[in-house]
Amino acid sequence: MLAVGNYMNEGTNRGNCVGFDLNFLMNLRDVKVTETSTDIKNLLQLLADISHRKDKNGMVVHLDCEHVQPATRVAVSHLLSQLRVLENNIKRVATEVDAVVQAGLDEETSFGLTMKLFVTSAQSDLQLLQSSAKGMEGKLEQVRDYFAQDPADFESETFFGLIHAIATTLQSETAQLLKYRDIAEKREKACLTLNPFSCTFSYTTYQRCVGCIHRLRSLARRGKLRLHAAGN
């Protein structure tokens, strides 16, 4: 995409760029193709076409979006904030339990033993959550830096929402492009069946004369249309 953008903006102050904002990818569908003889309708389909020509599986097959959409519903900053609140609350409970015991209650009583076990278990669970959160933060920072996102305004749910939207749009445009080509191929085969000597229809022509093709086939089946080789 960077190479295509630099080619289109060659000779301008927007050319020779070393990167681009991910939000720009969502605007590629708005860059329309003016050539009517091609089945590529916009710049996003051109990107998909380039990928498909290099690899028949294409980038669409390689897009693993299974876990991206759920990630859009997780606000990491809010999650980390709630962990800090939980940590403070556990500390308060531990302090209250110690205060009650020191006030004269026997720490061997049912209350003292139960609360001490609760605090110990809660602190252990909290440590596991904090360890997982720290690992998640590290991986999220790696993703942020890989895509050159600004740490000052980076929000995980917004970022993954954008990635999911880009992937979904690219899959949709690629599927549409391949569908167009499949239809064109089938129509070409149908046309060649009618007259293999003079059929040079483009995809756009097929779109405009599909009704005519069906009528010709119907006439040929009923014996009311006789086809001749070109030049006869």
XYZ file of N, CA and C in Angstrom:
696
model
N 0.824 -1.197 0.000
C 0.000 0.000 0.000
C 0.861 1.250 0.000
N 1.959 1.207 0.721
C 2.867 2.356 0.769
C 3.446 2.634 -0.613
N 3.811 1.580 -1.341
C 4.361 1.747 -2.685
C 3.323 2.345 -3.634
N 2.063 1.889 -3.530
C 0.992 2.428 -4.373
C 0.770 3.904 -4.062
N 0.748 4.245 -2.778
C 0.541 5.641 -2.391
C 1.661 6.546 -2.863
N 2.900 6.080 -2.738
C 4.035 6.889 -3.199
C 4.022 7.055 -4.716
N 3.573 6.017 -5.409
C 3.485 6.112 -6.882
C 2.429 7.142 -7.285
N 1.272 7.106 -6.628
C 0.191 8.035 -6.965
C 0.556 9.475 -6.625
N 1.360 9.668 -5.589
C 1.711 11.016 -5.139
C 3.116 11.434 -5.553
N 3.668 10.727 -6.534
C 5.017 11.060 -6.988
C 5.078 12.497 -7.497
N 6.116 13.222 -7.064
C 6.283 14.609 -7.490
C 5.548 15.614 -6.632
N 4.820 15.142 -5.598
C 4.110 16.050 -4.688
C 4.741 15.959 -3.301
N 4.303 16.845 -2.415
C 4.835 16.819 -1.050
C 4.310 15.651 -0.238
N 3.393 14.884 -0.820
C 2.874 13.691 -0.145
C 3.591 12.421 -0.589
N 4.458 12.539 -1.560
C 5.183 11.376 -2.058
C 6.391 11.037 -1.207
N 7.008 9.899 -1.531
C 8.218 9.445 -0.849
C 8.022 9.307 0.660
N 6.863 8.797 1.060
C 6.576 8.609 2.483
C 7.191 7.298 2.973
N 7.440 7.230 4.264
C 8.009 6.023 4.871
C 6.961 5.263 5.677
N 5.747 5.784 5.759
C 4.683 5.112 6.496
C 3.364 5.837 6.303
N 2.299 5.287 6.882
C 0.981 5.917 6.770
C 0.149 5.551 7.993
N -0.862 6.370 8.257
C -1.770 6.142 9.375
C -2.717 4.995 9.027
N -2.943 4.098 9.978
C -3.827 2.964 9.720
C -5.243 3.398 9.351
N -5.679 4.530 9.887
C -7.029 5.016 9.561
C -7.189 5.269 8.066
N -6.071 5.536 7.386
C -6.136 5.807 5.955
C -6.657 4.604 5.171
N -6.401 3.399 5.673
C -6.825 2.194 4.961
C -8.338 2.118 4.802
N -9.059 2.734 5.732
C -10.520 2.706 5.646
C -11.044 3.614 4.535
N -10.180 4.480 3.993
C -10.607 5.392 2.923
C -10.311 4.847 1.531
N -9.685 3.670 1.457
C -9.273 3.163 0.150
C -10.460 2.845 -0.751
N -11.585 2.463 -0.165
C -12.770 2.174 -0.984
C -13.306 3.422 -1.667
N -12.970 4.592 -1.109
C -13.480 5.846 -1.673
C -12.666 6.310 -2.877
N -11.481 5.687 -3.087
C -10.661 6.035 -4.250
C -11.118 5.147 -5.403
N -11.960 5.686 -6.275
C -12.602 4.902 -7.321
C -11.716 4.781 -8.556
N -11.917 3.685 -9.282
C -11.230 3.456 -10.550
C -12.105 3.994 -11.678
N -11.534 4.826 -12.543
C -12.311 5.441 -13.628
C -12.361 4.562 -14.879
N -11.446 3.617 -15.009
C -11.423 2.741 -16.174
C -12.564 1.728 -16.081
N -13.475 1.763 -17.049
C -14.667 0.915 -16.992
C -14.433 -0.507 -17.484
N -13.321 -0.744 -18.180
C -13.085 -2.073 -18.745
C -12.505 -3.051 -17.727
N -12.163 -2.574 -16.526
C -11.585 -3.436 -15.507
C -12.631 -3.826 -14.470
N -12.422 -4.982 -13.853
C -13.349 -5.412 -12.811
C -12.946 -4.872 -11.446
N -11.829 -4.169 -11.363
C -11.390 -3.542 -10.115
C -12.076 -2.181 -9.989
N -12.802 -1.985 -8.908
C -13.638 -0.793 -8.765
C -13.041 0.283 -7.858
N -12.106 -0.078 -6.990
C -11.530 0.913 -6.088
C -10.125 0.491 -5.684
N -9.447 1.351 -4.941
C -8.054 1.114 -4.585
C -7.898 -0.070 -3.631
N -8.883 -0.301 -2.792
C -8.800 -1.437 -1.873
C -8.855 -2.755 -2.645
N -9.686 -2.815 -3.674
C -9.742 -4.016 -4.502
C -8.440 -4.209 -5.282
N -7.790 -3.107 -5.645
C -6.491 -3.212 -6.313
C -5.471 -3.843 -5.373
N -5.478 -3.420 -4.111
C -4.580 -3.997 -3.116
C -4.858 -5.492 -2.953
N -6.123 -5.857 -2.889
C -6.492 -7.268 -2.776
C -6.082 -8.044 -4.024
N -6.213 -7.415 -5.187
C -5.841 -8.067 -6.444
C -4.339 -8.341 -6.498
N -3.536 -7.372 -6.069
C -2.085 -7.553 -6.054
C -1.708 -8.716 -5.144
N -2.336 -8.764 -3.977
C -2.059 -9.846 -3.039
C -2.489 -11.189 -3.613
N -3.653 -11.217 -4.263
C -4.177 -12.474 -4.802
C -3.325 -12.980 -5.961
N -2.786 -12.079 -6.759
C -1.944 -12.500 -7.881
C -0.616 -13.084 -7.386
N -0.103 -12.547 -6.276
C 1.139 -13.080 -5.715
C 0.913 -14.411 -5.012
N -0.249 -14.552 -4.410
C -0.563 -15.760 -3.656
C -2.046 -16.032 -3.841
N -2.381 -17.146 -4.468
C -3.775 -17.456 -4.760
C -4.628 -17.554 -3.504
N -3.997 -17.896 -2.378
C -4.736 -17.888 -1.119
C -5.005 -16.452 -0.675
N -4.061 -15.563 -1.008
C -4.249 -14.141 -0.723
C -4.151 -13.809 0.745
N -4.056 -12.513 1.025
C -3.949 -12.060 2.403
C -5.219 -12.321 3.187
N -6.358 -12.469 2.476
C -7.620 -12.656 3.175
C -7.614 -13.968 3.953
N -7.077 -15.029 3.332
C -7.025 -16.322 4.002
C -6.098 -16.263 5.209
N -5.056 -15.457 5.114
C -4.057 -15.386 6.176
C -4.461 -14.458 7.311
N -5.564 -13.725 7.171
C -5.996 -12.820 8.232
C -6.674 -13.625 9.340
N -6.048 -13.670 10.495
C -6.600 -14.377 11.641
C -7.301 -13.371 12.539
N -8.614 -13.261 12.384
C -9.376 -12.242 13.107
C -10.237 -12.844 14.215
N -9.990 -14.097 14.530
C -10.844 -14.782 15.505
C -10.866 -14.070 16.849
N -9.708 -13.588 17.294
C -9.617 -12.985 18.619
C -9.600 -11.454 18.570
N -9.660 -10.887 17.379
C -9.588 -9.422 17.277
C -10.889 -8.778 17.731
N -12.014 -9.313 17.267
C -13.295 -8.708 17.634
C -13.549 -8.750 19.144
N -13.293 -9.888 19.840
C -13.456 -9.852 21.304
C -12.552 -8.815 21.979
N -11.364 -8.582 21.395
C -10.433 -7.606 21.982
C -10.980 -6.190 21.905
N -11.902 -5.940 20.976
C -12.475 -4.599 20.860
C -13.384 -4.275 22.042
N -13.797 -5.301 22.784
C -14.705 -5.087 23.919
C -13.967 -5.008 25.259
N -12.637 -5.069 25.214
C -11.847 -5.032 26.448
C -11.112 -3.698 26.539
N -11.460 -2.926 27.548
C -10.757 -1.667 27.806
C -9.635 -1.968 28.793
N -8.413 -2.105 28.290
C -7.288 -2.514 29.118
C -7.021 -1.512 30.224
N -7.114 -0.236 29.911
C -6.860 0.792 30.936
C -7.853 0.663 32.088
N -9.114 0.392 31.758
C -10.130 0.213 32.801
C -9.849 -1.057 33.601
N -9.423 -2.110 32.917
C -9.108 -3.369 33.586
C -7.967 -3.205 34.585
N -6.918 -2.499 34.199
C -5.783 -2.259 35.095
C -6.191 -1.381 36.275
N -7.075 -0.439 36.017
C -7.569 0.429 37.087
C -8.349 -0.381 38.125
N -9.161 -1.322 37.646
C -9.937 -2.164 38.563
C -9.039 -3.089 39.381
N -7.936 -3.520 38.803
C -6.981 -4.340 39.551
C -6.358 -3.541 40.698
N -6.060 -2.271 40.449
C -5.499 -1.421 41.505
C -6.518 -1.200 42.627
N -7.783 -1.034 42.241
C -8.838 -0.880 43.248
C -8.950 -2.158 44.074
N -8.903 -3.307 43.411
C -8.983 -4.587 44.101
C -7.821 -4.770 45.071
N -6.628 -4.372 44.637
C -5.457 -4.476 45.507
C -5.627 -3.631 46.766
N -6.090 -2.414 46.607
C -6.300 -1.533 47.756
C -7.362 -2.084 48.708
N -8.431 -2.656 48.157
C -9.495 -3.207 48.991
C -9.005 -4.412 49.789
N -8.188 -5.251 49.166
C -7.643 -6.407 49.887
C -6.735 -5.952 51.021
N -5.946 -4.912 50.774
C -5.091 -4.374 51.837
C -5.924 -3.844 53.002
N -7.033 -3.195 52.688
C -7.910 -2.658 53.742
C -8.519 -3.784 54.568
N -8.946 -4.852 53.875
C -9.516 -5.996 54.592
C -8.470 -6.616 55.514
N -7.243 -6.786 55.009
C -6.164 -7.363 55.824
C -5.892 -6.500 57.050
N -5.910 -5.181 56.854
C -5.682 -4.259 57.975
C -6.790 -4.375 59.013
N -8.047 -4.469 58.555
C -9.187 -4.582 59.462
C -9.133 -5.883 60.249
N -8.745 -6.962 59.586
C -8.658 -8.254 60.275
C -7.593 -8.192 61.357
N -6.441 -7.616 61.056
C -5.369 -7.491 62.047
C -5.821 -6.617 63.223
N -6.582 -5.568 62.911
C -7.050 -4.664 63.970
C -8.010 -5.374 64.915
N -8.888 -6.187 64.341
C -9.855 -6.920 65.165
C -9.141 -7.912 66.072
N -8.156 -8.614 65.527
C -7.405 -9.597 66.318
C -6.633 -8.918 67.433
N -5.997 -7.788 67.097
C -5.186 -7.076 68.087
C -6.045 -6.412 69.155
N -7.342 -6.211 68.841
C -8.241 -5.577 69.807
C -8.604 -6.516 70.953
N -8.189 -7.766 70.859
C -8.440 -8.668 71.975
C -9.118 -9.948 71.586
N -9.587 -10.065 70.348
C -10.199 -11.304 69.930
C -9.132 -12.370 69.750
N -9.433 -13.568 70.112
C -8.482 -14.667 69.965
C -8.320 -14.981 68.479
N -7.078 -14.932 67.952
C -6.901 -15.158 66.522
C -7.144 -16.609 66.139
N -7.304 -17.458 67.150
C -7.614 -18.846 66.857
C -9.114 -19.083 66.727
N -9.916 -18.035 66.924
C -11.356 -18.190 66.768
C -11.709 -18.442 65.316
N -12.935 -18.866 65.097
C -13.403 -19.168 63.743
C -13.308 -17.939 62.846
N -13.667 -16.776 63.395
C -13.616 -15.552 62.593
C -12.186 -15.229 62.171
N -11.279 -15.272 63.122
C -9.896 -14.926 62.826
C -9.278 -15.856 61.807
N -9.491 -17.163 61.975
C -8.923 -18.139 61.036
C -9.537 -17.991 59.634
N -10.847 -17.813 59.624
C -11.534 -17.706 58.325
C -11.071 -16.476 57.549
N -10.981 -15.358 58.230
C -10.602 -14.126 57.548
C -9.128 -14.132 57.128
N -8.294 -14.711 57.941
C -6.883 -14.795 57.560
C -6.710 -15.684 56.322
N -7.445 -16.792 56.267
C -7.393 -17.672 55.092
C -7.922 -16.952 53.851
N -8.998 -16.168 54.060
C -9.571 -15.411 52.936
C -8.573 -14.402 52.378
N -7.934 -13.657 53.293
C -6.971 -12.640 52.869
C -5.799 -13.277 52.140
N -5.302 -14.382 52.663
C -4.173 -15.070 52.025
C -4.544 -15.559 50.629
N -5.741 -16.157 50.507
C -6.205 -16.655 49.207
C -6.417 -15.507 48.219
N -7.011 -14.407 48.697
C -7.278 -13.251 47.830
C -5.971 -12.626 47.340
N -4.990 -12.542 48.235
C -3.696 -11.977 47.839
C -3.002 -12.857 46.794
N -3.121 -14.171 46.946
C -2.535 -15.096 45.971
C -3.202 -14.954 44.600
N -4.533 -14.889 44.601
C -5.270 -14.720 43.334
C -4.931 -13.385 42.682
N -4.789 -12.353 43.519
C -4.459 -11.030 42.989
C -3.086 -11.022 42.325
N -2.142 -11.713 42.931
C -0.795 -11.789 42.350
C -0.818 -12.462 40.975
N -1.642 -13.490 40.821
C -1.772 -14.157 39.522
C -2.376 -13.211 38.481
N -3.399 -12.474 38.895
C -4.041 -11.518 37.988
C -3.068 -10.413 37.590
N -2.310 -9.917 38.567
C -1.347 -8.855 38.283
C -0.242 -9.344 37.355
N 0.187 -10.600 37.532
C 1.212 -11.169 36.653
C 0.698 -11.292 35.219
N -0.552 -11.754 35.081
C -1.154 -11.861 33.746
C -1.323 -10.489 33.110
N -1.741 -9.517 33.928
C -1.935 -8.157 33.416
C -0.622 -7.551 32.956
N 0.445 -7.819 33.691
C 1.762 -7.292 33.310
C 2.213 -7.884 31.984
N 1.997 -9.206 31.813
C 2.344 -9.840 30.538
C 1.518 -9.288 29.392
N 0.221 -9.042 29.659
C -0.655 -8.465 28.634
C -0.190 -7.069 28.252
N 0.189 -6.277 29.247
C 0.695 -4.932 28.975
C 1.931 -4.971 28.089
N 2.837 -5.908 28.379
C 4.054 -6.016 27.591
C 3.761 -6.364 26.134
N 2.851 -7.318 25.916
C 2.505 -7.706 24.546
C 1.768 -6.588 23.825
N 0.931 -5.877 24.565
C 0.199 -4.766 23.959
C 1.147 -3.650 23.547
N 2.168 -3.413 24.339
C 3.170 -2.410 23.980
C 3.941 -2.828 22.731
N 4.213 -4.123 22.597
C 4.890 -4.616 21.399
C 4.037 -4.386 20.154
N 2.739 -4.666 20.268
C 1.820 -4.436 19.148
C 1.740 -2.948 18.818
N 1.653 -2.127 19.857
C 1.574 -0.673 19.663
C 2.807 -0.144 18.941
N 3.983 -0.588 19.379
C 5.225 -0.121 18.764
C 5.386 -0.663 17.348
N 4.930 -1.897 17.110
C 5.049 -2.498 15.773
C 4.260 -1.694 14.745
N 3.093 -1.219 15.141
C 2.261 -0.423 14.237
C 2.506 1.072 14.394
N 3.573 1.434 15.128
C 3.998 2.832 15.279
C 2.868 3.728 15.763
N 2.166 3.258 16.801
C 1.090 4.050 17.387
C 1.630 4.955 18.485
N 1.015 6.105 18.652
C 1.443 7.074 19.653
C 1.035 6.593 21.047
N 1.994 6.378 21.949
C 1.653 5.896 23.299
C 0.745 6.858 24.066
N 0.807 8.144 23.726
C 0.050 9.150 24.476
C -1.458 8.983 24.314
N -1.912 8.579 23.139
C -3.358 8.445 22.913
C -3.754 7.046 22.451
N -2.928 6.060 22.773
C -3.222 4.683 22.350
C -4.255 4.050 23.279
N -5.346 3.568 22.702
C -6.366 2.836 23.443
C -6.578 1.497 22.756
N -6.415 0.433 23.496
C -6.433 -0.900 22.903
C -7.741 -1.210 22.201
N -8.885 -0.867 22.827
C -10.168 -1.210 22.225
C -10.391 -0.460 20.911
N -9.928 0.787 20.849
C -10.049 1.560 19.608
C -9.140 0.996 18.532
N -7.926 0.636 18.904
C -6.962 0.085 17.952
C -7.460 -1.229 17.360
N -7.903 -2.139 18.214
C -8.372 -3.438 17.717
C -9.680 -3.292 16.938
N -10.470 -2.302 17.290
C -11.670 -2.031 16.503
C -11.322 -1.621 15.083
N -10.277 -0.799 14.953
C -9.821 -0.380 13.632
C -9.257 -1.557 12.847
N -8.446 -2.392 13.496
C -7.880 -3.569 12.829
C -8.987 -4.495 12.343
N -9.995 -4.700 13.179
C -11.112 -5.569 12.791
C -11.886 -4.993 11.620
N -12.096 -3.680 11.639
C -12.822 -3.033 10.535
C -12.039 -3.142 9.228
N -10.725 -2.947 9.291
C -9.884 -3.051 8.099
C -9.926 -4.468 7.545
N -9.764 -5.455 8.414
C -9.745 -6.852 7.986
C -11.089 -7.255 7.381
N -12.175 -6.854 8.025
C -13.514 -7.198 7.533
C -13.781 -6.562 6.176
N -13.396 -5.299 6.042
C -13.597 -4.593 4.773
C -12.769 -5.217 3.658
N -11.524 -5.558 3.953
C -10.652 -6.171 2.957
C -11.181 -7.531 2.526
N -11.669 -8.317 3.462
C -12.243 -9.619 3.130
C -13.465 -9.460 2.243
N -14.303 -8.476 2.572
C -15.518 -8.239 1.792
C -15.189 -7.803 0.365
N -14.254 -6.857 0.223
C -13.890 -6.361 -1.105
C -13.224 -7.451 -1.950
N -12.379 -8.276 -1.317
C -11.724 -9.356 -2.044
C -12.746 -10.388 -2.506
N -13.680 -10.746 -1.622
C -14.724 -11.706 -1.996
C -15.565 -11.179 -3.146
N -15.856 -9.873 -3.120
C -16.648 -9.270 -4.199
C -15.883 -9.294 -5.520
N -14.597 -8.984 -5.453
C -13.770 -8.992 -6.656
C -13.697 -10.391 -7.261
N -13.460 -11.398 -6.435
C -13.374 -12.774 -6.927
C -14.723 -13.256 -7.451
N -15.809 -12.773 -6.841
C -17.141 -13.131 -7.321
C -17.379 -12.563 -8.716
N -16.988 -11.291 -8.928
C -17.114 -10.671 -10.242
C -16.360 -11.486 -11.293
N -15.148 -11.901 -10.942
C -14.319 -12.623 -11.901
C -14.874 -14.013 -12.191
N -15.441 -14.625 -11.183
C -16.054 -15.935 -11.384
C -17.254 -15.829 -12.308
N -18.070 -14.786 -12.099
C -19.222 -14.568 -12.974
C -18.766 -14.299 -14.404
N -17.721 -13.468 -14.552
C -17.213 -13.147 -15.881
C -16.689 -14.391 -16.586
N -16.004 -15.243 -15.850
C -15.459 -16.471 -16.438
C -16.573 -17.397 -16.910
N -17.617 -17.516 -16.111
C -18.748 -18.358 -16.491
C -19.461 -17.807 -17.716
N -19.598 -16.490 -17.778
C -20.260 -15.880 -18.932
C -19.408 -16.014 -20.184
N -18.097 -15.937 -20.004
C -17.208 -16.110 -21.150
C -17.317 -17.514 -21.708
N -17.378 -18.499 -20.821
C -17.538 -19.885 -21.273
C -18.864 -20.071 -21.996
N -19.914 -19.424 -21.465
C -21.221 -19.512 -22.119
C -21.188 -18.869 -23.495
N -20.496 -17.732 -23.593
C -20.381 -17.035 -24.871
C -19.590 -17.858 -25.871
N -18.508 -18.485 -25.431
C -17.693 -19.305 -26.317
C -18.458 -20.523 -26.802
N -19.395 -21.002 -25.980
C -20.225 -22.132 -26.388
C -21.117 -21.730 -27.549
N -21.589 -20.476 -27.526
C -22.437 -19.985 -28.606
C -21.638 -19.723 -29.880
N -20.532 -19.009 -29.785
C -19.748 -18.657 -30.955
C -18.284 -18.537 -30.567
N -17.529 -19.620 -30.629
C -16.140 -19.586 -30.187
C -15.214 -18.805 -31.104
N -15.718 -18.345 -32.282
C -14.844 -17.686 -33.259
C -14.824 -16.167 -33.112
N -15.834 -15.600 -32.489
C -15.901 -14.136 -32.483
C -16.196 -13.536 -31.120
N -16.080 -14.314 -30.070
C -16.418 -13.808 -28.742
C -15.193 -13.168 -28.093
N -15.229 -11.851 -27.945
C -14.144 -11.142 -27.259
C -14.722 -10.186 -26.218
N -15.863 -10.562 -25.639
C -16.536 -9.692 -24.684
C -15.690 -9.481 -23.431
N -15.710 -8.244 -22.918
C -15.090 -7.941 -21.629
C -16.145 -8.134 -20.540
N -15.716 -8.019 -19.301
C -16.658 -8.195 -18.190
C -17.762 -7.146 -18.245
N -17.399 -5.922 -18.551
C -18.394 -4.850 -18.619
C -19.420 -5.137 -19.702
N -18.959 -5.675 -20.840
C -19.876 -6.024 -21.926
C -20.838 -7.115 -21.494
N -20.322 -8.105 -20.735
C -21.194 -9.163 -20.239
C -22.307 -8.601 -19.380
N -21.960 -7.641 -18.536
C -22.964 -7.050 -17.665
C -24.084 -6.420 -18.476
N -23.735 -5.800 -19.592
C -24.716 -5.050 -20.380
C -25.549 -5.934 -21.303
N -25.034 -7.124 -21.634
C -25.757 -7.934 -22.627
C -26.101 -9.329 -22.111
N -26.188 -9.500 -20.804
C -26.486 -10.828 -20.286
C -27.858 -11.311 -20.758
N -28.812 -10.400 -20.842
C -30.129 -10.785 -21.340
C -30.064 -11.259 -22.781
N -29.245 -10.577 -23.574
C -29.095 -10.960 -24.982
C -28.479 -12.344 -25.111
N -27.495 -12.638 -24.282
C -26.835 -13.943 -24.316
C -27.832 -15.056 -24.023
N -28.681 -14.839 -23.019
C -29.674 -15.856 -22.678
C -30.660 -16.069 -23.827
N -31.031 -14.993 -24.498
C -31.957 -15.110 -25.624
C -31.302 -15.869 -26.779
N -30.024 -15.581 -27.038
C -29.317 -16.284 -28.107
C -29.209 -17.776 -27.820
N -28.936 -18.102 -26.582
C -28.842 -19.512 -26.217
C -30.183 -20.204 -26.390
N -31.247 -19.491 -26.027
C -32.582 -20.061 -26.174
C -32.910 -20.312 -27.639
N -32.567 -19.337 -28.516
C -32.809 -19.506 -29.950
C -31.983 -20.648 -30.529
N -30.736 -20.750 -30.063
C -29.870 -21.815 -30.576
C -30.410 -23.188 -30.193
N -30.936 -23.320 -29.006
C -31.475 -24.607 -28.562
C -32.699 -25.011 -29.366
N -33.488 -24.019 -29.777
C -34.703 -24.313 -30.544
C -34.444 -24.411 -32.040
N -33.161 -24.279 -32.408
C -32.819 -24.420 -33.814
C -33.155 -23.230 -34.667
N -33.476 -22.089 -34.069
C -33.843 -20.894 -34.820
C -32.662 -19.961 -35.045
N -31.495 -20.356 -34.556
C -30.310 -19.517 -34.718
C -29.183 -20.390 -35.213
N -28.583 -19.991 -36.319
C -27.479 -20.765 -36.907
C -26.217 -19.918 -36.828
N -25.203 -20.474 -36.177
C -23.955 -19.760 -35.958
C -22.968 -20.100 -37.042
N -22.210 -19.102 -37.500
C -21.205 -19.298 -38.525
C -19.867 -18.801 -37.996
N -18.795 -19.378 -38.450
C -17.457 -18.890 -38.101
C -17.255 -17.517 -38.721
N -16.453 -16.686 -38.079
C -16.190 -15.343 -38.578
C -15.562 -15.418 -39.956
N -16.056 -14.620 -40.875
C -15.493 -14.579 -42.224
C -16.286 -15.376 -43.215
N -17.231 -16.210 -42.719
C -18.060 -17.004 -43.636
C -19.296 -16.236 -44.038
